[in-house]
mmCIF file of C-alpha atoms and ligand atoms in Angstrom:
data_model
loop_
_atom_site.group_PDB
_atom_site.id
_atom_site.type_symbol
_atom_site.label_atom_id
_atom_site.label_comp_id
_atom_site.label_asym_id
_atom_site.label_seq_id
_atom_site.Cartn_x
_atom_site.Cartn_y
_atom_site.Cartn_z
ATOM 1 C CA MET A 641 -0.076 0.002 0.070
ATOM 2 C CA THR A 642 1.590 3.310 -1.011
ATOM 3 C CA LYS A 643 0.545 6.704 0.317
ATOM 4 C CA ASP A 644 -1.527 7.663 -2.697
ATOM 5 C CA SER A 645 -3.175 4.015 -3.073
ATOM 6 C CA LYS A 646 -6.923 4.042 -3.502
ATOM 7 C CA ILE A 647 -8.216 2.685 -0.253
ATOM 8 C CA PHE A 648 -11.950 2.015 0.318
ATOM 9 C CA ILE A 649 -12.980 1.877 4.126
ATOM 10 C CA ALA A 650 -16.422 0.201 4.124
ATOM 11 C CA GLY A 651 -18.424 1.429 7.269
ATOM 12 C CA HIS A 652 -16.312 4.492 7.822
ATOM 13 C CA ARG A 653 -18.895 6.042 10.288
ATOM 14 C CA GLY A 654 -18.777 3.102 12.638
ATOM 15 C CA LEU A 655 -16.685 2.722 15.593
ATOM 16 C CA VAL A 656 -13.994 0.571 13.785
ATOM 17 C CA GLY A 657 -14.118 2.256 10.243
ATOM 18 C CA SER A 658 -13.719 5.697 11.776
ATOM 19 C CA ALA A 659 -10.800 4.553 13.829
ATOM 20 C CA ILE A 660 -9.191 3.234 10.657
ATOM 21 C CA VAL A 661 -9.776 6.316 8.646
ATOM 22 C CA ARG A 662 -7.971 8.377 11.584
ATOM 23 C CA LYS A 663 -5.108 5.834 11.545
ATOM 24 C CA LEU A 664 -4.759 6.094 7.701
ATOM 25 C CA GLN A 665 -4.931 9.817 7.717
ATOM 26 C CA ALA A 666 -2.578 10.103 10.452
ATOM 27 C CA ALA A 667 -0.043 7.803 8.620
ATOM 28 C CA GLY A 668 -0.305 10.062 5.450
ATOM 29 C CA TYR A 669 -2.627 7.964 3.267
ATOM 30 C CA THR A 670 -4.233 10.568 0.996
ATOM 31 C CA HIS A 671 -6.632 8.727 -1.278
ATOM 32 C CA LEU A 672 -9.391 7.359 1.025
ATOM 33 C CA ILE A 673 -12.777 6.414 -0.374
ATOM 34 C CA THR A 674 -15.878 6.574 1.899
ATOM 35 C CA ARG A 675 -19.524 6.454 1.439
ATOM 36 C CA THR A 676 -22.259 6.908 3.871
ATOM 37 C CA ARG A 677 -25.155 4.415 4.240
ATOM 38 C CA ASN A 678 -27.412 6.725 2.325
ATOM 39 C CA GLU A 679 -24.944 7.125 -0.636
ATOM 40 C CA LEU A 680 -24.412 3.190 -0.889
ATOM 41 C CA ASP A 681 -26.365 0.518 0.798
ATOM 42 C CA LEU A 682 -23.694 -2.287 0.967
ATOM 43 C CA ARG A 683 -26.687 -4.790 1.171
ATOM 44 C CA ASN A 684 -27.526 -4.131 -2.228
ATOM 45 C CA GLN A 685 -25.484 -6.065 -4.674
ATOM 46 C CA ALA A 686 -26.051 -4.145 -7.865
ATOM 47 C CA ALA A 687 -25.275 -0.883 -6.263
ATOM 48 C CA VAL A 688 -22.026 -2.383 -4.662
ATOM 49 C CA GLU A 689 -21.046 -3.455 -8.114
ATOM 50 C CA ARG A 690 -21.723 -0.096 -9.673
ATOM 51 C CA PHE A 691 -19.656 1.625 -6.945
ATOM 52 C CA PHE A 692 -16.591 -0.824 -7.501
ATOM 53 C CA ALA A 693 -16.850 -0.316 -11.260
ATOM 54 C CA GLU A 694 -16.951 3.432 -10.767
ATOM 55 C CA THR A 695 -14.231 3.968 -8.072
ATOM 56 C CA GLN A 696 -11.916 0.985 -8.804
ATOM 57 C CA PRO A 697 -10.207 0.888 -5.335
ATOM 58 C CA THR A 698 -6.917 -0.909 -4.905
ATOM 59 C CA TYR A 699 -7.363 -1.774 -1.125
ATOM 60 C CA VAL A 700 -10.443 -2.505 0.928
ATOM 61 C CA PHE A 701 -10.914 -2.374 4.661
ATOM 62 C CA LEU A 702 -14.182 -3.977 5.171
ATOM 63 C CA ALA A 703 -15.369 -2.535 8.574
ATOM 64 C CA ALA A 704 -19.063 -2.425 7.649
ATOM 65 C CA ALA A 705 -21.354 -4.696 9.816
ATOM 66 C CA ARG A 706 -24.483 -4.913 11.808
ATOM 67 C CA VAL A 707 -23.121 -5.010 15.398
ATOM 68 C CA GLY A 708 -24.494 -4.809 18.881
ATOM 69 C CA GLY A 709 -24.330 -5.951 22.277
ATOM 70 C CA ILE A 710 -25.821 -9.197 23.761
ATOM 71 C CA LEU A 711 -29.429 -7.851 23.863
ATOM 72 C CA ALA A 712 -29.332 -6.515 20.454
ATOM 73 C CA ASN A 713 -27.931 -9.815 19.058
ATOM 74 C CA SER A 714 -30.434 -11.919 20.712
ATOM 75 C CA THR A 715 -33.573 -9.543 19.893
ATOM 76 C CA TYR A 716 -32.686 -9.178 16.054
ATOM 77 C CA PRO A 717 -31.332 -12.513 14.883
ATOM 78 C CA ALA A 718 -32.588 -11.990 11.444
ATOM 79 C CA ASP A 719 -31.209 -8.558 10.956
ATOM 80 C CA PHE A 720 -27.768 -9.751 12.216
ATOM 81 C CA ILE A 721 -27.384 -12.849 10.103
ATOM 82 C CA ARG A 722 -28.945 -11.234 6.879
ATOM 83 C CA ASP A 723 -27.301 -7.785 6.705
ATOM 84 C CA ASN A 724 -23.894 -9.319 7.671
ATOM 85 C CA LEU A 725 -24.102 -12.045 5.076
ATOM 86 C CA GLN A 726 -25.208 -9.396 2.472
ATOM 87 C CA ILE A 727 -22.754 -6.851 3.195
ATOM 88 C CA GLN A 728 -19.671 -9.158 3.365
ATOM 89 C CA THR A 729 -20.617 -11.163 0.353
ATOM 90 C CA ASN A 730 -21.313 -8.201 -1.840
ATOM 91 C CA VAL A 731 -18.127 -6.484 -0.853
ATOM 92 C CA ILE A 732 -15.709 -9.375 -0.929
ATOM 93 C CA ASP A 733 -17.050 -10.576 -4.403
ATOM 94 C CA ALA A 734 -16.993 -7.212 -5.973
ATOM 95 C CA ALA A 735 -13.677 -6.564 -4.523
ATOM 96 C CA TYR A 736 -12.345 -9.574 -6.261
ATOM 97 C CA ARG A 737 -14.072 -9.152 -9.465
ATOM 98 C CA PHE A 738 -12.975 -5.530 -9.822
ATOM 99 C CA GLY A 739 -9.341 -6.193 -9.220
ATOM 100 C CA VAL A 740 -8.879 -5.219 -5.747
ATOM 101 C CA LYS A 741 -5.282 -6.035 -4.640
ATOM 102 C CA LYS A 742 -6.011 -6.815 -1.020
ATOM 103 C CA LEU A 743 -8.983 -6.840 1.364
ATOM 104 C CA LEU A 744 -9.013 -6.956 5.065
ATOM 105 C CA PHE A 745 -12.109 -8.747 6.794
ATOM 106 C CA LEU A 746 -13.022 -8.236 10.410
ATOM 107 C CA GLY A 747 -14.653 -10.982 12.287
ATOM 108 C CA SER A 748 -15.152 -11.179 16.049
ATOM 109 C CA SER A 749 -14.045 -13.313 19.150
ATOM 110 C CA CYS A 750 -17.643 -14.479 19.362
ATOM 111 C CA ILE A 751 -16.954 -17.029 16.287
ATOM 112 C CA TYR A 752 -15.271 -19.256 18.768
ATOM 113 C CA PRO A 753 -17.147 -22.022 20.652
ATOM 114 C CA LYS A 754 -19.119 -21.034 23.808
ATOM 115 C CA HIS A 755 -16.784 -23.309 25.960
ATOM 116 C CA ALA A 756 -13.597 -23.080 24.106
ATOM 117 C CA PRO A 757 -10.405 -23.502 26.262
ATOM 118 C CA GLN A 758 -9.015 -20.120 27.397
ATOM 119 C CA PRO A 759 -7.139 -18.255 25.959
ATOM 120 C CA MET A 760 -8.776 -19.125 22.487
ATOM 121 C CA LYS A 761 -6.341 -19.930 19.731
ATOM 122 C CA GLU A 762 -7.235 -19.542 16.045
ATOM 123 C CA GLU A 763 -7.403 -23.253 15.569
ATOM 124 C CA TYR A 764 -10.426 -23.661 17.933
ATOM 125 C CA LEU A 765 -12.643 -22.313 15.132
ATOM 126 C CA LEU A 766 -15.512 -24.672 14.434
ATOM 127 C CA THR A 767 -14.476 -27.138 17.294
ATOM 128 C CA GLY A 768 -17.750 -26.829 19.272
ATOM 129 C CA ALA A 769 -21.224 -25.315 19.692
ATOM 130 C CA LEU A 770 -21.566 -21.332 19.529
ATOM 131 C CA GLU A 771 -22.957 -19.042 22.325
ATOM 132 C CA PRO A 772 -26.819 -18.847 21.624
ATOM 133 C CA THR A 773 -27.121 -15.235 22.235
ATOM 134 C CA ASN A 774 -25.075 -14.331 19.329
ATOM 135 C CA GLU A 775 -24.839 -17.487 17.086
ATOM 136 C CA TRP A 776 -26.591 -15.536 14.228
ATOM 137 C CA TYR A 777 -23.933 -12.793 14.147
ATOM 138 C CA ALA A 778 -21.206 -15.379 14.525
ATOM 139 C CA VAL A 779 -22.409 -17.751 11.878
ATOM 140 C CA ALA A 780 -22.361 -14.787 9.398
ATOM 141 C CA LYS A 781 -18.823 -13.761 10.441
ATOM 142 C CA ILE A 782 -17.726 -17.577 10.021
ATOM 143 C CA ALA A 783 -19.380 -17.383 6.592
ATOM 144 C CA GLY A 784 -17.389 -14.162 5.814
ATOM 145 C CA LEU A 785 -13.987 -15.520 6.750
ATOM 146 C CA LYS A 786 -14.572 -18.753 4.914
ATOM 147 C CA LEU A 787 -15.596 -16.759 1.869
ATOM 148 C CA CYS A 788 -12.126 -14.851 2.154
ATOM 149 C CA GLN A 789 -10.316 -18.226 2.548
ATOM 150 C CA ALA A 790 -12.223 -19.778 -0.422
ATOM 151 C CA TYR A 791 -11.571 -16.786 -2.595
ATOM 152 C CA ARG A 792 -7.915 -17.019 -1.933
ATOM 153 C CA ARG A 793 -7.756 -20.870 -2.604
ATOM 154 C CA GLN A 794 -9.746 -20.876 -5.657
ATOM 155 C CA TYR A 795 -9.062 -17.409 -7.296
ATOM 156 C CA GLY A 796 -5.836 -16.338 -5.384
ATOM 157 C CA PHE A 797 -7.467 -13.166 -3.932
ATOM 158 C CA ASN A 798 -5.426 -11.641 -1.231
ATOM 159 C CA ALA A 799 -7.961 -11.387 1.579
ATOM 160 C CA ILE A 800 -6.967 -11.343 5.195
ATOM 161 C CA CYS A 801 -9.103 -12.026 8.174
ATOM 162 C CA LEU A 802 -8.785 -10.561 11.868
ATOM 163 C CA MET A 803 -10.742 -11.648 14.660
ATOM 164 C CA PRO A 804 -10.819 -8.653 17.216
ATOM 165 C CA THR A 805 -11.886 -9.152 20.804
ATOM 166 C CA ASN A 806 -14.576 -6.755 22.245
ATOM 167 C CA LEU A 807 -13.864 -3.250 21.321
ATOM 168 C CA TYR A 808 -14.514 0.203 22.703
ATOM 169 C CA GLY A 809 -13.509 3.745 22.206
ATOM 170 C CA PRO A 810 -14.592 7.236 20.825
ATOM 171 C CA GLY A 811 -17.577 7.041 18.444
ATOM 172 C CA ASP A 812 -19.170 4.076 20.365
ATOM 173 C CA ASN A 813 -22.781 3.267 20.569
ATOM 174 C CA PHE A 814 -24.125 4.521 23.766
ATOM 175 C CA ASP A 815 -27.612 3.377 23.456
ATOM 176 C CA LEU A 816 -28.505 1.228 26.389
ATOM 177 C CA GLU A 817 -30.616 -1.386 24.463
ATOM 178 C CA THR A 818 -28.304 -1.954 21.760
ATOM 179 C CA SER A 819 -24.773 -1.162 23.104
ATOM 180 C CA HIS A 820 -22.033 -3.331 24.337
ATOM 181 C CA VAL A 821 -21.228 -3.520 27.974
ATOM 182 C CA LEU A 822 -18.353 -0.861 28.201
ATOM 183 C CA PRO A 823 -20.230 1.982 26.634
ATOM 184 C CA ALA A 824 -23.460 0.935 28.483
ATOM 185 C CA LEU A 825 -21.718 1.268 31.914
ATOM 186 C CA ILE A 826 -20.028 4.483 30.957
ATOM 187 C CA ARG A 827 -23.497 6.027 30.416
ATOM 188 C CA LYS A 828 -25.206 4.304 33.303
ATOM 189 C CA PHE A 829 -22.690 5.495 35.851
ATOM 190 C CA HIS A 830 -22.416 8.900 34.466
ATOM 191 C CA GLU A 831 -26.159 9.450 34.624
ATOM 192 C CA ALA A 832 -26.308 8.103 38.031
ATOM 193 C CA LYS A 833 -23.562 10.234 39.115
ATOM 194 C CA THR A 834 -25.048 13.299 37.606
ATOM 195 C CA GLN A 835 -28.696 12.614 38.774
ATOM 196 C CA GLY A 836 -27.482 11.537 42.252
ATOM 197 C CA ALA A 837 -29.031 7.967 42.002
ATOM 198 C CA LYS A 838 -28.008 5.609 44.682
ATOM 199 C CA GLN A 839 -27.851 2.553 42.572
ATOM 200 C CA VAL A 840 -26.600 1.303 39.066
ATOM 201 C CA VAL A 841 -28.073 -1.853 37.640
ATOM 202 C CA VAL A 842 -25.587 -4.097 35.808
ATOM 203 C CA TRP A 843 -26.896 -7.106 33.754
ATOM 204 C CA GLY A 844 -26.149 -10.635 34.535
ATOM 205 C CA THR A 845 -24.234 -11.965 37.441
ATOM 206 C CA GLY A 846 -21.068 -9.951 37.006
ATOM 207 C CA THR A 847 -18.939 -13.132 36.769
ATOM 208 C CA PRO A 848 -18.543 -13.441 32.933
ATOM 209 C CA ARG A 849 -14.990 -12.280 32.009
ATOM 210 C CA ARG A 850 -14.348 -9.992 28.729
ATOM 211 C CA GLU A 851 -11.201 -8.800 27.200
ATOM 212 C CA PHE A 852 -11.440 -5.112 25.933
ATOM 213 C CA LEU A 853 -9.238 -3.693 23.106
ATOM 214 C CA HIS A 854 -9.371 0.128 22.194
ATOM 215 C CA VAL A 855 -10.364 0.582 18.658
ATOM 216 C CA ASP A 856 -7.444 2.871 17.959
ATOM 217 C CA ASP A 857 -5.131 -0.240 18.840
ATOM 218 C CA LEU A 858 -7.354 -2.332 16.526
ATOM 219 C CA ALA A 859 -6.943 0.352 13.751
ATOM 220 C CA ASP A 860 -3.150 0.341 14.386
ATOM 221 C CA ALA A 861 -3.215 -3.670 13.975
ATOM 222 C CA CYS A 862 -5.226 -3.388 10.777
ATOM 223 C CA LEU A 863 -2.635 -1.108 9.066
ATOM 224 C CA PHE A 864 0.034 -3.314 10.515
ATOM 225 C CA LEU A 865 -1.416 -6.498 9.179
ATOM 226 C CA MET A 866 -2.471 -4.788 5.716
ATOM 227 C CA GLN A 867 1.213 -4.106 5.408
ATOM 228 C CA HIS A 868 2.803 -7.219 6.791
ATOM 229 C CA TYR A 869 0.444 -10.309 6.685
ATOM 230 C CA ASN A 870 -0.766 -12.222 3.618
ATOM 231 C CA ASP A 871 -1.954 -15.636 4.930
ATOM 232 C CA GLU A 872 -5.094 -17.566 4.772
ATOM 233 C CA ASP A 873 -5.230 -18.285 8.598
ATOM 234 C CA ILE A 874 -7.226 -15.971 10.674
ATOM 235 C CA ILE A 875 -5.460 -13.944 13.291
ATOM 236 C CA ASN A 876 -6.672 -12.856 16.696
ATOM 237 C CA VAL A 877 -6.263 -9.337 17.805
ATOM 238 C CA GLY A 878 -6.503 -8.538 21.546
ATOM 239 C CA THR A 879 -4.650 -7.437 24.493
ATOM 240 C CA GLY A 880 -4.179 -10.954 26.298
ATOM 241 C CA LYS A 881 -6.032 -9.712 29.359
ATOM 242 C CA ASP A 882 -9.463 -10.287 30.482
ATOM 243 C CA ILE A 883 -11.439 -8.641 33.566
ATOM 244 C CA SER A 884 -14.928 -9.644 35.016
ATOM 245 C CA ILE A 885 -17.804 -7.651 34.449
ATOM 246 C CA ARG A 886 -17.984 -6.818 38.268
ATOM 247 C CA GLU A 887 -14.576 -5.670 38.087
ATOM 248 C CA LEU A 888 -15.285 -3.626 35.054
ATOM 249 C CA ALA A 889 -18.260 -1.961 36.722
ATOM 250 C CA GLU A 890 -16.212 -1.159 39.699
ATOM 251 C CA LEU A 891 -13.398 0.410 37.473
ATOM 252 C CA ILE A 892 -16.047 2.481 35.487
ATOM 253 C CA ALA A 893 -17.721 3.644 38.896
ATOM 254 C CA GLU A 894 -14.384 4.853 40.099
ATOM 255 C CA ILE A 895 -13.445 6.686 36.801
ATOM 256 C CA THR A 896 -17.086 8.469 36.591
ATOM 257 C CA GLY A 897 -16.848 9.161 40.308
ATOM 258 C CA PHE A 898 -19.984 7.178 41.197
ATOM 259 C CA SER A 899 -19.904 6.088 44.755
ATOM 260 C CA GLY A 900 -23.348 4.479 45.245
ATOM 261 C CA GLU A 901 -24.311 0.672 45.146
ATOM 262 C CA ILE A 902 -23.814 -1.640 41.899
ATOM 263 C CA VAL A 903 -26.645 -4.112 41.667
ATOM 264 C CA PHE A 904 -26.782 -7.127 39.408
ATOM 265 C CA ASP A 905 -29.867 -8.000 37.509
ATOM 266 C CA THR A 906 -29.425 -11.753 37.019
ATOM 267 C CA SER A 907 -32.918 -11.880 34.886
ATOM 268 C CA LYS A 908 -30.555 -10.622 31.863
ATOM 269 C CA PRO A 909 -28.249 -13.146 30.188
ATOM 270 C CA ASP A 910 -24.691 -13.363 30.835
ATOM 271 C CA GLY A 911 -23.561 -14.733 27.415
ATOM 272 C CA THR A 912 -20.205 -16.652 27.058
ATOM 273 C CA PRO A 913 -18.621 -17.209 30.487
ATOM 274 C CA ARG A 914 -15.143 -16.192 29.400
ATOM 275 C CA LYS A 915 -13.788 -14.670 26.021
ATOM 276 C CA LEU A 916 -10.005 -14.158 26.028
ATOM 277 C CA LEU A 917 -8.228 -14.504 22.810
ATOM 278 C CA ASP A 918 -4.842 -16.139 22.537
ATOM 279 C CA VAL A 919 -2.773 -13.428 20.821
ATOM 280 C CA SER A 920 0.658 -15.222 20.412
ATOM 281 C CA ARG A 921 0.305 -15.405 16.698
ATOM 282 C CA LEU A 922 -0.063 -11.603 16.098
ATOM 283 C CA TRP A 923 2.447 -10.934 19.015
ATOM 284 C CA ALA A 924 5.067 -13.136 17.318
ATOM 285 C CA MET A 925 5.035 -10.634 14.456
ATOM 286 C CA GLY A 926 6.021 -7.790 16.869
ATOM 287 C CA TRP A 927 2.762 -6.029 17.255
ATOM 288 C CA ARG A 928 1.479 -4.845 20.758
ATOM 289 C CA PRO A 929 -1.531 -2.761 22.075
ATOM 290 C CA LYS A 930 -0.464 0.554 23.415
ATOM 291 C CA ILE A 931 -3.601 1.791 25.169
ATOM 292 C CA GLY A 932 -4.244 0.323 28.810
ATOM 293 C CA LEU A 933 -7.792 -0.209 29.877
ATOM 294 C CA ARG A 934 -7.975 2.362 32.578
ATOM 295 C CA GLU A 935 -6.430 5.023 30.269
ATOM 296 C CA GLY A 936 -8.710 3.824 27.468
ATOM 297 C CA ILE A 937 -11.847 4.093 29.417
ATOM 298 C CA GLU A 938 -10.942 7.410 30.805
ATOM 299 C CA GLU A 939 -10.503 8.866 27.271
ATOM 300 C CA THR A 940 -13.835 7.216 25.971
ATOM 301 C CA TYR A 941 -15.694 8.614 28.991
ATOM 302 C CA HIS A 942 -14.201 12.234 28.062
ATOM 303 C CA TRP A 943 -15.496 11.511 24.564
ATOM 304 C CA TYR A 944 -18.932 10.601 25.803
ATOM 305 C CA VAL A 945 -19.275 13.588 28.106
ATOM 306 C CA THR A 946 -18.121 15.903 25.387
ATOM 307 C CA HIS A 947 -19.898 14.434 22.356
ATOM 308 C CA TYR A 948 -23.006 12.774 23.748
ATOM 309 C CA ALA A 949 -23.920 13.734 27.279
ATOM 310 C CA GLU A 950 -23.462 17.367 26.821
ATOM 311 C CA LYS A 951 -25.227 17.381 23.303
ATOM 312 C CA ALA A 952 -28.116 15.325 24.845
ATOM 313 C CA MET A 953 -28.618 18.106 27.425
ATOM 314 C CA HIS A 954 -29.137 20.700 24.615
ATOM 315 C CA VAL A 955 -31.684 18.914 22.490
HETATM 316 O O1 LIG B 795 -20.775 -6.336 25.844
HETATM 317 P P1 LIG B 795 -21.846 -7.250 25.771
HETATM 318 O O2 LIG B 795 -23.237 -6.929 25.302
HETATM 319 O O3 LIG B 795 -21.545 -8.562 24.773
HETATM 320 O O4 LIG B 795 -22.090 -7.993 27.338
HETATM 321 P P2 LIG B 795 -20.938 -9.955 24.610
HETATM 322 C C1 LIG B 795 -21.004 -8.428 27.889
HETATM 323 C C2 LIG B 795 -21.376 -8.859 29.367
HETATM 324 O O5 LIG B 795 -21.723 -7.687 30.088
HETATM 325 C C3 LIG B 795 -22.579 -9.803 29.395
HETATM 326 C C4 LIG B 795 -22.976 -7.849 30.694
HETATM 327 O O6 LIG B 795 -22.316 -10.728 30.517
HETATM 328 C C5 LIG B 795 -23.690 -8.715 29.714
HETATM 329 O O7 LIG B 795 -24.892 -9.314 30.508
HETATM 330 N N1 LIG B 795 -23.653 -6.541 30.934
HETATM 331 C C6 LIG B 795 -23.623 -6.039 32.239
HETATM 332 C C7 LIG B 795 -24.219 -5.712 30.052
HETATM 333 N N2 LIG B 795 -24.371 -4.660 31.992
HETATM 334 C C8 LIG B 795 -24.581 -4.651 30.660
HETATM 335 C C9 LIG B 795 -25.177 -3.563 30.126
HETATM 336 O O8 LIG B 795 -25.828 -2.583 30.517
HETATM 337 N N3 LIG B 795 -25.284 -3.624 28.622
HETATM 338 C C10 LIG B 795 -24.714 -4.721 27.979
HETATM 339 N N4 LIG B 795 -24.779 -4.808 26.568
HETATM 340 N N5 LIG B 795 -24.160 -5.804 28.812
HETATM 341 C C11 LIG B 795 -21.316 -9.447 22.154
HETATM 342 C C12 LIG B 795 -22.027 -10.448 21.043
HETATM 343 O O9 LIG B 795 -21.330 -10.344 23.296
HETATM 344 O O10 LIG B 795 -20.158 -9.106 22.068
HETATM 345 C C13 LIG B 795 -21.595 -9.889 19.812
HETATM 346 O O11 LIG B 795 -23.409 -10.252 21.192
HETATM 347 C C14 LIG B 795 -20.051 -9.478 19.768
HETATM 348 O O12 LIG B 795 -21.747 -10.868 18.930
HETATM 349 C C15 LIG B 795 -19.589 -8.528 20.737
HETATM 350 O O13 LIG B 795 -19.211 -10.632 19.722
HETATM 351 C C16 LIG B 795 -18.195 -8.153 20.695
HETATM 352 O O14 LIG B 795 -19.460 -9.926 24.708
HETATM 353 O O15 LIG B 795 -21.560 -10.984 25.619
#
């Protein structure tokens, strides 16, 4: 990839896509191609083909997807499986047919079996049953990575597949019904503190363990692997460390300055008991994340207060 290569970032307004755009711009890449959802519906095959025929990108970062937390995944199974299958099939196929040199596909750590040994190595894929709350999304993502591998084998198309762990950062979704746990807790604790509430309700038992990667670290890994990795094997991207949801809640309470009680609503699902990636394959290539969890949450909290909470007060 040279600084003037034509690079299409699909999903540039999302958490991941916007971080990739920031990273590429900071690294001096000048010819970035982006389209909003209104300009180009990636679920529409004919529209995607027209777009590739017109713009002829050389590299593609496929960061467009329908994503959400545990409740959204289990409430909208059809939307999650259909939209992701459509988006990724249209983009991967058009990229191959219109001569893209290399494509980067993003999966998720939820592709691994619910009870996979921890930390989860790349070879555990398809060795057991999936977590039911997100099997629809996971099946779509598995199909996406298999599509990339099949196009490489049959057509020699250079598509690489990254499996990031749970992500967070500026630009995250803070809607309490559809978001992931980390932005949800930032919002809940912030609102409880500012409204003087005595309790914050956290879903589930608090015992599940999750690994959290700042999205700017993921974007850094995306650029690194776009430059240095050309294999069929999927590759995990994470920090190698996890924490329990209870510990996460306590940390966010401390960062937001909430000193009341934390209550667990066990009528809500826990999901996978533990989801920690084995990152030795990526780390052996010399890459490391740079942003610690406390620092990353502090920065995301600041972003939330300035971009979301303050704006909400003025609506
Ligand atoms: O982040 P999260 O929604 O997704 O939930 P998953 C992680 C854990 O946090 C679960 C608990 O045990 C939740 O019950 N939790 C506690 C909360 N309070 C809250 C809250 O207020 N909101 C949310 N959302 N969770 C998703 C998958 O799984 O992770 C996707 O559904 C994808 O497919 C994504 O893989 C990264 O880690 O359980």
